[in-house]
Short mmCIF file of C-alpha atoms and ligand atoms in Angstrom, two decimals:
data_model
loop_
_atom_site.label_atom_id
_atom_site.label_comp_id
_atom_site.label_asym_id
_atom_site.label_seq_id
_atom_site.Cartn_x
_atom_site.Cartn_y
_atom_site.Cartn_z
CA UNK F 1 31.84 19.88 -6.86
CA UNK F 2 31.46 21.06 -4.05
CA UNK F 3 29.14 19.56 -1.06
CA UNK F 4 28.47 19.38 2.17
CA UNK F 5 26.86 16.80 3.59
CA UNK F 6 24.64 17.68 6.81
CA UNK F 7 24.67 14.73 9.39
CA UNK F 8 27.39 12.09 9.63
CA UNK F 9 25.06 8.84 10.15
CA UNK F 10 24.55 5.43 8.15
CA UNK F 11 23.94 7.95 5.37
CA UNK F 12 25.06 11.13 5.47
CA UNK F 13 28.99 10.13 6.58
CA UNK F 14 28.77 6.42 3.90
CA UNK F 15 28.00 9.53 1.18
CA UNK F 16 30.12 11.75 2.10
CA UNK F 17 33.01 8.98 1.65
CA UNK F 18 31.56 8.46 -1.70
CA UNK F 19 30.95 11.13 -3.57
CA UNK F 20 34.92 12.45 -2.68
CA UNK F 21 35.83 8.95 -4.02
CA UNK F 22 34.32 10.19 -7.21
CA UNK F 23 36.05 13.09 -6.82
CA UNK F 24 33.80 15.20 -5.29
CA UNK F 25 35.04 17.97 -2.68
CA UNK F 26 32.91 17.23 0.68
CA UNK F 27 32.84 19.01 3.96
CA UNK F 28 30.72 16.90 6.41
CA UNK F 29 29.24 18.69 8.87
CA UNK F 30 27.81 17.49 12.80
CA UNK F 31 26.98 19.25 15.72
CA UNK F 32 28.05 16.19 17.96
CA UNK F 33 31.50 17.80 18.44
CA UNK F 34 32.31 14.01 20.22
CA UNK F 35 32.05 12.21 16.94
CA UNK F 36 33.91 15.73 14.46
CA UNK F 37 36.77 15.17 16.77
CA UNK F 38 36.93 11.36 16.56
CA UNK F 39 36.61 11.23 12.96
CA UNK F 40 39.19 14.19 12.44
CA UNK F 41 41.44 12.03 13.79
CA UNK F 42 40.40 8.86 12.08
CA UNK F 43 38.49 7.30 13.93
CA UNK F 44 34.79 5.68 13.04
CA UNK F 45 31.57 5.88 15.19
CA UNK F 46 30.14 2.73 12.80
CA UNK F 47 31.43 -0.92 11.75
CA UNK F 48 30.09 -0.41 7.72
CA UNK F 49 32.84 -2.42 5.41
CA UNK F 50 35.17 -0.97 3.38
CA UNK F 51 34.01 2.71 4.92
CA UNK F 52 36.82 3.14 7.19
CA UNK F 53 39.53 2.66 4.10
CA UNK F 54 37.64 4.78 2.12
CA UNK F 55 37.67 7.93 4.87
CA UNK F 56 40.76 7.68 5.56
CA UNK F 57 42.12 7.52 1.76
CA UNK F 58 39.49 10.83 1.01
CA UNK F 59 40.93 12.71 4.50
CA UNK F 60 44.43 12.13 3.18
CA UNK F 61 43.74 13.20 -0.63
CA UNK F 62 41.89 16.24 0.97
CA UNK F 63 38.45 16.31 -0.41
CA UNK F 64 36.78 14.70 2.96
CA UNK F 65 36.64 16.66 6.00
CA UNK F 66 34.31 17.26 9.02
CA UNK F 67 33.35 20.17 10.65
CA UNK F 68 30.87 21.15 13.26
CA UNK F 69 30.04 24.22 11.95
CA UNK F 70 27.20 24.29 9.53
CA UNK F 71 27.44 27.84 8.06
CA UNK F 72 31.46 27.05 7.43
CA UNK F 73 29.48 23.55 5.09
CA UNK F 74 27.06 26.34 3.20
CA UNK F 75 29.24 29.23 2.96
CA UNK F 76 31.99 26.80 0.89
CA UNK F 77 29.24 24.75 -0.93
CA UNK F 78 27.08 24.71 -4.18
CA UNK F 79 24.77 21.76 -2.56
CA UNK F 80 23.94 20.69 0.48
CA UNK F 81 22.19 17.44 1.62
CA UNK F 82 20.66 16.89 4.09
CA UNK F 83 21.05 13.69 5.94
CA UNK F 84 19.97 14.20 9.57
CA UNK F 85 17.69 11.24 11.64
CA UNK F 86 14.30 11.11 11.11
CA UNK F 87 13.35 8.91 14.40
CA UNK F 88 9.43 7.56 14.56
CA UNK F 89 7.49 8.95 17.40
CA UNK F 90 4.87 7.11 19.11
CA UNK F 91 1.95 7.36 16.99
CA UNK F 92 4.02 5.69 14.33
CA UNK F 93 4.51 9.32 12.80
CA UNK F 94 7.86 10.66 12.24
CA UNK F 95 10.38 13.80 14.52
CA UNK F 96 10.72 16.03 11.72
CA UNK F 97 12.63 18.07 13.67
CA UNK F 98 15.91 18.10 12.80
CA UNK F 99 14.98 18.55 9.32
CA UNK F 100 13.84 21.45 10.35
CA UNK F 101 16.51 22.83 12.63
CA UNK F 102 19.40 22.23 10.02
CA UNK F 103 16.28 23.87 7.09
CA UNK F 104 16.31 27.12 9.54
CA UNK F 105 20.82 26.79 10.03
CA UNK F 106 20.78 26.39 6.26
CA UNK F 107 18.93 29.08 5.80
CA UNK F 108 20.27 31.47 8.00
CA UNK F 109 23.80 31.14 6.52
CA UNK F 110 22.62 30.97 2.73
CA UNK F 111 23.67 34.27 0.75
CA UNK F 112 24.25 32.83 -2.70
CA UNK F 113 21.63 30.64 -4.32
CA UNK F 114 22.37 26.55 -3.40
CA UNK F 115 20.81 23.53 -4.07
CA UNK F 116 19.42 21.60 -1.02
CA UNK F 117 18.60 18.57 -1.06
CA UNK F 118 16.63 16.56 1.43
CA UNK F 119 18.62 12.69 1.45
CA UNK F 120 17.14 11.68 4.98
CA UNK F 121 13.58 9.68 4.54
CA UNK F 122 11.12 10.99 4.90
CA UNK F 123 7.09 11.16 4.72
CA UNK F 124 5.79 12.97 1.22
CA UNK F 125 5.50 16.59 0.90
CA UNK F 126 8.27 17.15 3.62
CA UNK F 127 9.99 19.05 0.74
CA UNK F 128 7.30 21.59 1.18
CA UNK F 129 7.95 22.03 4.54
CA UNK F 130 11.96 22.68 4.04
CA UNK F 131 11.27 25.07 0.66
CA UNK F 132 8.68 26.81 3.08
CA UNK F 133 11.49 27.07 5.95
CA UNK F 134 14.19 27.77 4.71
CA UNK F 135 12.01 30.66 2.47
CA UNK F 136 10.49 32.79 6.18
CA UNK F 137 13.83 31.85 7.90
CA UNK F 138 16.79 33.16 4.87
CA UNK F 139 17.18 36.77 5.33
CA UNK F 140 19.86 37.41 2.56
CA UNK F 141 16.42 36.49 0.60
CA UNK F 142 18.47 34.70 -2.48
CA UNK F 143 17.66 31.91 -4.20
CA UNK F 144 17.56 28.51 -3.81
CA UNK F 145 16.01 25.05 -4.58
CA UNK F 146 15.10 22.18 -2.73
CA UNK F 147 15.41 18.42 -3.93
CA UNK F 148 14.61 15.11 -3.00
CA UNK F 149 17.15 12.98 -3.20
CA UNK F 150 15.97 9.24 -1.21
CA UNK F 151 18.91 7.05 -0.56
CA UNK F 152 18.18 3.11 -0.83
CA UNK F 153 21.51 1.58 0.60
CA UNK F 154 21.40 -1.34 3.13
CA UNK F 155 23.79 -0.80 5.75
CA UNK F 156 25.86 -3.00 6.05
CA UNK F 157 26.21 -3.24 1.90
CA UNK F 158 26.47 0.53 2.65
CA UNK F 159 29.66 1.44 0.39
CA UNK F 160 28.53 -0.87 -2.33
CA UNK F 161 24.73 0.44 -3.02
CA UNK F 162 26.09 3.80 -3.01
CA UNK F 163 29.10 3.02 -4.86
CA UNK F 164 26.83 1.25 -7.58
CA UNK F 165 23.30 2.27 -7.15
CA UNK F 166 20.17 0.23 -9.23
CA UNK F 167 18.91 3.49 -9.70
CA UNK F 168 19.34 7.36 -8.19
CA UNK F 169 15.53 9.46 -7.20
CA UNK F 170 16.33 13.14 -7.93
CA UNK F 171 12.47 15.23 -7.27
CA UNK F 172 12.83 18.75 -8.30
CA UNK F 173 9.98 21.39 -8.33
CA UNK F 174 11.76 23.53 -10.75
CA UNK F 175 13.97 21.89 -13.77
CA UNK F 176 17.41 24.61 -12.48
CA UNK F 177 18.62 21.95 -10.33
CA UNK F 178 19.07 18.87 -12.12
CA UNK F 179 22.45 19.63 -14.28
CA UNK F 180 24.27 19.51 -11.03
CA UNK F 181 22.02 17.00 -9.67
CA UNK F 182 22.75 14.72 -12.51
CA UNK F 183 26.37 16.04 -12.57
CA UNK F 184 27.41 14.80 -9.32
CA UNK F 185 26.11 11.56 -9.48
CA UNK F 186 27.23 10.70 -13.20
CA UNK F 187 30.21 9.22 -11.98
CA UNK F 188 27.90 6.64 -10.27
CA UNK F 189 27.21 4.95 -13.45
CA UNK F 190 23.40 4.26 -12.77
CA UNK F 191 19.65 5.60 -14.49
CA UNK F 192 18.45 8.91 -13.25
CA UNK F 193 15.06 9.08 -12.70
CA UNK F 194 13.30 13.45 -12.25
CA UNK F 195 10.25 13.83 -10.61
CA UNK F 196 8.35 16.06 -8.67
CA UNK F 197 9.06 16.46 -4.52
CA UNK F 198 6.75 14.40 -3.66
CA UNK F 199 6.75 11.33 -5.75
CA UNK F 200 10.43 10.93 -4.10
CA UNK F 201 9.61 10.59 -1.16
CA UNK F 202 7.18 8.25 -1.98
CA UNK F 203 9.18 6.34 -4.25
CA UNK F 204 11.88 5.98 -1.50
CA UNK F 205 8.53 4.85 1.24
CA UNK F 206 7.11 2.60 -1.25
CA UNK F 207 9.87 0.87 -1.77
CA UNK F 208 11.20 0.02 2.09
CA UNK F 209 7.18 -1.08 2.78
CA UNK F 210 7.54 -2.64 -0.32
CA UNK F 211 11.18 -5.26 1.02
CA UNK F 212 9.23 -5.84 4.39
CA UNK F 213 6.09 -6.60 2.50
CA UNK F 214 8.34 -9.05 0.52
CA UNK F 215 9.62 -10.58 4.10
CA UNK F 216 5.95 -10.65 5.76
CA UNK F 217 5.06 -12.84 1.77
CA UNK F 218 7.40 -15.63 2.58
CA UNK F 219 7.15 -15.57 6.20
CA UNK F 220 3.29 -16.36 6.28
CA UNK F 221 4.08 -18.88 3.29
CA UNK F 222 6.72 -20.31 5.96
CA UNK F 223 3.52 -21.32 8.49
CA UNK F 224 1.88 -22.34 5.43
CA UNK F 225 4.97 -24.66 4.42
CA UNK F 226 4.84 -25.95 8.31
CA UNK F 227 1.57 -27.06 8.59
CA UNK F 228 1.83 -28.81 4.84
CA UNK F 229 5.11 -30.43 5.51
CA UNK F 230 7.00 -28.05 2.65
CA UNK F 231 9.85 -26.31 2.21
CA UNK F 232 10.43 -22.59 2.15
CA UNK F 233 14.07 -21.94 0.61
CA UNK F 234 12.54 -24.83 -2.60
CA UNK F 235 9.40 -22.54 -2.41
CA UNK F 236 11.38 -19.33 -2.43
CA UNK F 237 13.99 -20.50 -5.14
CA UNK F 238 10.89 -21.78 -7.19
CA UNK F 239 9.30 -18.42 -7.23
CA UNK F 240 12.01 -16.57 -7.05
CA UNK F 241 12.68 -18.04 -10.36
CA UNK F 242 10.18 -16.02 -11.92
CA UNK F 243 11.77 -12.32 -12.41
CA UNK F 244 8.76 -10.26 -12.51
CA UNK F 245 9.03 -11.81 -8.75
CA UNK F 246 12.97 -12.25 -7.92
CA UNK F 247 14.50 -13.64 -4.86
CA UNK F 248 16.20 -11.45 -2.93
CA UNK F 249 14.51 -10.38 0.51
CA UNK F 250 12.46 -13.24 -0.03
CA UNK F 251 14.30 -15.05 3.65
CA UNK F 252 12.01 -16.16 5.80
CA UNK F 253 13.29 -15.57 8.97
CA UNK F 254 11.75 -14.41 12.83
CA UNK F 255 10.84 -11.45 11.49
CA UNK F 256 12.27 -7.85 9.75
CA UNK F 257 14.19 -4.94 12.10
CA UNK F 258 16.47 -2.59 11.89
CA UNK F 259 16.18 1.77 11.91
CA UNK F 260 14.72 1.16 8.70
CA UNK F 261 11.40 -1.25 7.99
CA UNK F 262 9.54 -0.88 10.82
CA UNK F 263 10.54 3.01 10.74
CA UNK F 264 8.80 3.75 7.36
CA UNK F 265 6.16 0.93 7.73
CA UNK F 266 4.52 2.75 10.73
CA UNK F 267 5.46 6.16 8.81
CA UNK F 268 4.09 5.43 5.59
CA UNK F 269 1.30 3.89 7.41
CA UNK F 270 0.42 6.88 9.40
CA UNK F 271 0.57 10.21 6.01
CA UNK F 272 -1.63 7.23 4.20
CA UNK F 273 -3.57 8.06 6.66
CA UNK F 274 -3.78 11.75 7.11
CA UNK F 275 -4.27 12.50 3.98
CA UNK F 276 -7.11 10.28 3.72
CA UNK F 277 -5.91 5.97 2.75
CA UNK F 278 -5.89 3.96 5.40
CA UNK F 279 -2.67 1.56 4.26
CA UNK F 280 -4.51 -1.47 5.62
CA UNK F 281 -2.29 -4.16 3.62
CA UNK F 282 0.88 -2.62 5.93
CA UNK F 283 -0.87 -2.22 8.85
CA UNK F 284 -0.70 -7.06 7.99
CA UNK F 285 3.14 -6.72 7.13
CA UNK F 286 3.41 -5.37 10.35
CA UNK F 287 1.37 -8.47 12.09
CA UNK F 288 2.44 -10.80 9.96
CA UNK F 289 6.06 -9.35 11.37
CA UNK F 290 5.02 -9.29 15.18
CA UNK F 291 3.35 -12.43 14.67
CA UNK F 292 6.35 -13.95 13.26
CA UNK F 293 8.50 -13.47 16.57
CA UNK F 294 5.92 -14.79 18.65
CA UNK F 295 6.05 -18.12 16.83
CA UNK F 296 9.70 -18.47 17.08
CA UNK F 297 9.52 -17.91 20.63
CA UNK F 298 6.71 -20.03 20.72
CA UNK F 299 8.64 -23.06 18.63
CA UNK F 300 11.05 -22.81 21.82
CA UNK F 301 8.94 -22.92 24.78
CA UNK F 302 7.22 -25.92 22.82
CA UNK F 303 9.77 -27.57 22.90
CA UNK F 304 11.94 -26.91 26.08
CA UNK F 305 9.13 -26.32 27.79
CA UNK F 306 9.99 -24.17 31.27
CA UNK F 307 11.90 -21.24 29.89
CA UNK F 308 13.26 -20.41 33.60
CA UNK F 309 16.21 -20.97 34.57
CA UNK F 310 16.74 -22.79 31.31
CA UNK F 311 20.10 -22.04 30.25
CA UNK F 312 20.34 -20.45 26.08
CA UNK F 313 22.62 -19.78 23.70
CA UNK F 314 22.32 -16.40 21.50
CA UNK F 315 24.76 -16.09 18.39
CA UNK F 316 23.31 -12.79 17.11
CA UNK F 317 22.44 -9.18 18.30
CA UNK F 318 22.71 -7.31 15.09
CA UNK F 319 19.65 -7.02 13.73
CA UNK F 320 21.17 -8.61 10.32
CA UNK F 321 24.99 -9.39 9.00
CA UNK F 322 27.57 -7.39 8.14
CA UNK F 323 26.60 -4.46 11.70
CA UNK F 324 27.02 -3.41 14.44
CA UNK F 325 24.06 -1.68 14.52
CA UNK F 326 21.75 -3.30 17.31
CA UNK F 327 18.49 -0.82 16.49
CA UNK F 328 15.20 -2.30 16.70
CA UNK F 329 16.89 -5.37 16.62
CA UNK F 330 15.20 -8.89 15.96
CA UNK F 331 17.28 -10.45 18.54
CA UNK F 332 17.61 -8.23 20.97
CA UNK F 333 14.06 -8.38 20.77
CA UNK F 334 14.19 -12.11 21.08
CA UNK F 335 16.32 -12.20 23.99
CA UNK F 336 14.69 -9.47 25.74
CA UNK F 337 11.57 -12.12 25.28
CA UNK F 338 13.64 -14.88 27.13
CA UNK F 339 14.73 -12.66 30.40
CA UNK F 340 11.67 -12.56 30.68
CA UNK F 341 10.56 -15.71 30.61
CA UNK F 342 12.99 -16.45 33.24
CA UNK F 343 16.33 -18.25 30.43
CA UNK F 344 19.26 -17.13 31.45
CA UNK F 345 21.08 -15.56 28.07
CA UNK F 346 25.32 -16.33 26.99
CA UNK F 347 25.37 -14.35 23.73
CA UNK F 348 27.84 -13.50 21.12
CA UNK F 349 28.16 -11.43 18.04
CA UNK F 350 31.41 -10.70 15.98
CA UNK F 351 30.09 -7.40 15.64
CA UNK F 352 27.44 -6.09 18.31
CA UNK F 353 28.75 -6.83 20.94
CA UNK F 354 30.15 -3.63 22.33
CA UNK F 355 27.01 -1.91 21.15
CA UNK F 356 24.19 -4.61 22.35
CA UNK F 357 25.61 -3.85 25.98
CA UNK F 358 23.39 -0.90 26.12
CA UNK F 359 20.03 -1.95 25.55
CA UNK F 360 20.69 -6.24 27.09
CA UNK F 361 21.99 -6.43 30.86
CA UNK F 362 22.52 -9.10 32.68
CA UNK F 363 23.86 -11.04 30.09
CA UNK F 364 27.50 -13.54 29.78
CA UNK F 365 28.63 -12.19 26.59
CA UNK F 366 30.59 -14.08 25.06
CA UNK F 367 33.87 -13.18 22.61
CA UNK F 368 34.74 -17.24 20.17
CA UNK F 369 30.88 -18.65 19.03
CA UNK F 370 32.45 -21.45 19.89
CA UNK F 371 32.20 -21.54 23.45
CA UNK F 372 28.37 -19.94 23.66
CA UNK F 373 26.67 -22.99 23.82
CA UNK F 374 28.70 -24.26 26.96
CA UNK F 375 26.47 -25.56 30.07
CA UNK F 376 23.70 -24.41 27.83
CA UNK F 377 20.02 -26.35 27.31
CA UNK F 378 19.73 -25.24 23.15
CA UNK F 379 21.14 -22.96 20.72
CA UNK F 380 19.55 -19.70 18.86
CA UNK F 381 20.53 -17.86 15.04
CA UNK F 382 18.87 -15.28 15.61
CA UNK F 383 20.96 -13.45 13.50
CA UNK F 384 22.28 -14.80 9.53
CA UNK F 385 26.05 -14.09 9.90
CA UNK F 386 27.44 -15.86 6.69
CA UNK F 387 30.47 -16.71 9.84
CA UNK F 388 28.01 -19.08 12.10
CA UNK F 389 27.25 -21.58 9.10
CA UNK F 390 30.91 -22.27 9.66
CA UNK F 391 30.17 -23.10 13.46
CA UNK F 392 32.22 -25.84 15.51
CA UNK F 393 28.64 -27.86 15.45
CA UNK F 394 30.71 -31.06 16.47
CA UNK F 395 32.20 -28.91 19.80
CA UNK F 396 28.67 -27.79 19.97
CA UNK F 397 26.85 -30.57 20.31
CA UNK F 398 29.08 -32.28 23.07
CA UNK F 399 28.84 -28.60 24.71
CA UNK F 400 25.12 -28.16 25.22
CA UNK F 401 22.21 -30.72 27.96
CA UNK F 402 20.47 -31.86 24.44
CA UNK F 403 21.48 -30.73 20.94
CA UNK F 404 18.68 -28.76 20.13
CA UNK F 405 18.87 -25.68 17.81
CA UNK F 406 16.44 -23.15 16.67
CA UNK F 407 17.90 -21.67 13.20
CA UNK F 408 15.83 -18.30 13.11
CA UNK F 409 17.43 -17.47 9.81
CA UNK F 410 17.76 -20.75 7.96
CA UNK F 411 21.80 -20.94 7.95
CA UNK F 412 21.66 -24.69 8.76
CA UNK F 413 20.54 -27.67 6.76
CA UNK F 414 17.90 -30.01 8.30
CA UNK F 415 18.48 -33.00 7.30
CA UNK F 416 22.75 -32.64 7.37
CA UNK F 417 22.15 -31.45 11.64
CA UNK F 418 19.36 -34.60 11.37
CA UNK F 419 22.59 -36.42 10.17
CA UNK F 420 24.35 -34.81 13.18
CA UNK F 421 22.52 -36.10 15.67
CA UNK F 422 20.84 -32.68 16.44
CA UNK F 423 17.21 -31.33 17.57
CA UNK F 424 16.72 -28.24 14.48
CA UNK F 425 14.02 -26.53 14.32
CA UNK F 426 13.90 -24.18 11.96
CA UNK F 427 11.94 -21.50 9.50
CA UNK F 428 8.86 -23.41 7.27
CA UNK F 429 10.96 -26.46 6.76
C1 UGA O 501 16.58 -1.31 3.81
C2 UGA O 501 16.98 -1.60 2.56
O1 UGA O 501 16.37 -2.53 1.81
C3 UGA O 501 17.29 0.18 2.05
O2 UGA O 501 17.09 -0.01 0.56
C4 UGA O 501 17.28 1.40 2.59
O3 UGA O 501 17.42 2.39 1.76
C5 UGA O 501 17.25 1.03 4.05
O4 UGA O 501 16.58 0.44 4.98
C6 UGA O 501 16.60 2.76 4.67
O5 UGA O 501 16.04 3.09 4.58
O6 UGA O 501 17.84 3.66 5.27
P1 UGA O 501 18.53 -1.98 5.86
O7 UGA O 501 17.19 -1.93 7.15
O8 UGA O 501 19.93 -1.36 6.56
O9 UGA O 501 17.99 -1.16 4.78
O10 UGA O 501 17.98 -3.36 6.37
P2 UGA O 501 17.90 -5.25 5.23
O11 UGA O 501 19.38 -5.60 4.25
O12 UGA O 501 16.71 -4.02 3.71
O13 UGA O 501 17.25 -5.60 6.75
C7 UGA O 501 16.63 -5.50 7.03
C8 UGA O 501 15.77 -6.59 7.96
O14 UGA O 501 15.51 -7.45 6.85
C9 UGA O 501 17.09 -7.19 8.52
O15 UGA O 501 16.22 -7.39 9.21
C10 UGA O 501 17.12 -8.56 7.58
O16 UGA O 501 17.34 -9.57 8.17
C11 UGA O 501 15.25 -8.57 7.38
N1 UGA O 501 15.45 -9.66 5.97
C12 UGA O 501 15.85 -8.60 4.59
C13 UGA O 501 14.85 -10.70 6.20
O17 UGA O 501 14.02 -10.91 7.54
N2 UGA O 501 14.45 -11.36 5.43
C14 UGA O 501 15.28 -11.07 3.78
O18 UGA O 501 14.78 -11.79 2.96
C15 UGA O 501 15.64 -9.33 3.43
#
């Protein structure tokens, strides 16, 4: 099918590449001319495993191209996907101005029936607004359908999640666009659930909030484990073997971050409030998340006492592994907090150092993870990168003034660390 994706961020670019990979003809539109130029010349603006190869392959095959012109995208495709940012506002609600602007642009360019699909994460009832807007601004007075088709990809695993989805959610107001949506997604071999638009929009917010809740739940349990002398890893394993619960997203941490969970939780709480429900359960999820970071910092200052002029090595800056994304990263937040207390930082991340530089200054960026500990008083693990498990522990131990490690991601085994002579503090163990 001929498809257009408006917005070449994480969701738009990966979706475009994966649609092309299964044989659709895809136009990716972005109003950022520099980004489009970069993509046209073979550059990829984000780090996402497997994406570069996929984009190059499909551009060469003539199934994927990039343009700044929304009108061109609308004219040449049957189905237009909106995948633009929906950033948070100071009160927790979502800024829908990009969605509104794109809806107007699509409306202005439509000369025949189109299916307009919202893929951006939006609060319930946004689909109605998009439909109203298109109707108002469509001079040609042609038919159209609005569809809600939320995305469930995780950064760092985006290509994998998109190519092998658990489910495809399609929210519609009439049956007319269903066949086309099924045709688009048939090659992905996933169950397709067709609902009304409001339900589809709610599925996205309810899913992300539930996953955040699951993380806050295990983080709260980790506090109990520390107080009771239990091991949260064993507790999570034991709970996770019940397949009604499941082991995934039960990894305790210094808190969840990123551009999705914190924003979507706030937005879900806000939209609930606007339609008359006080979602206190989710407010508690937020509170536990904030407290988890406080506890971790307290653990550091309880051990190192005064942080002023202490040298601390930090492993990890991205909000999680396999990405260079540092938006709302707990690791960056932690660095800022340690700096505020006067600590001097040496930091490393396998992929996120360039992007971190805009947010985190007055630190030493270290290219080799094994050199981070040099001259430091302690080492902190802030992101769950797999390669940190291969850290040269003996070298780090010798490089530190005292072999102290604070592990915010439980990457190492406490007994083994103790045997190797470390003072090792992790989460809930
Ligand atoms: C999340 C969802 O997992 C996706 O399904 C969704 O499509 C996406 O948001 C979105 O709305 O676009 P993402 O933000 O990429 O994906 O990352 P996650 O893997 O969900 O991790 C989020 C945060 O939770 C990270 O800071 C991670 O380190 C933390 N986390 C995750 C934990 O602390 N413990 C866990 O067990 C799992």
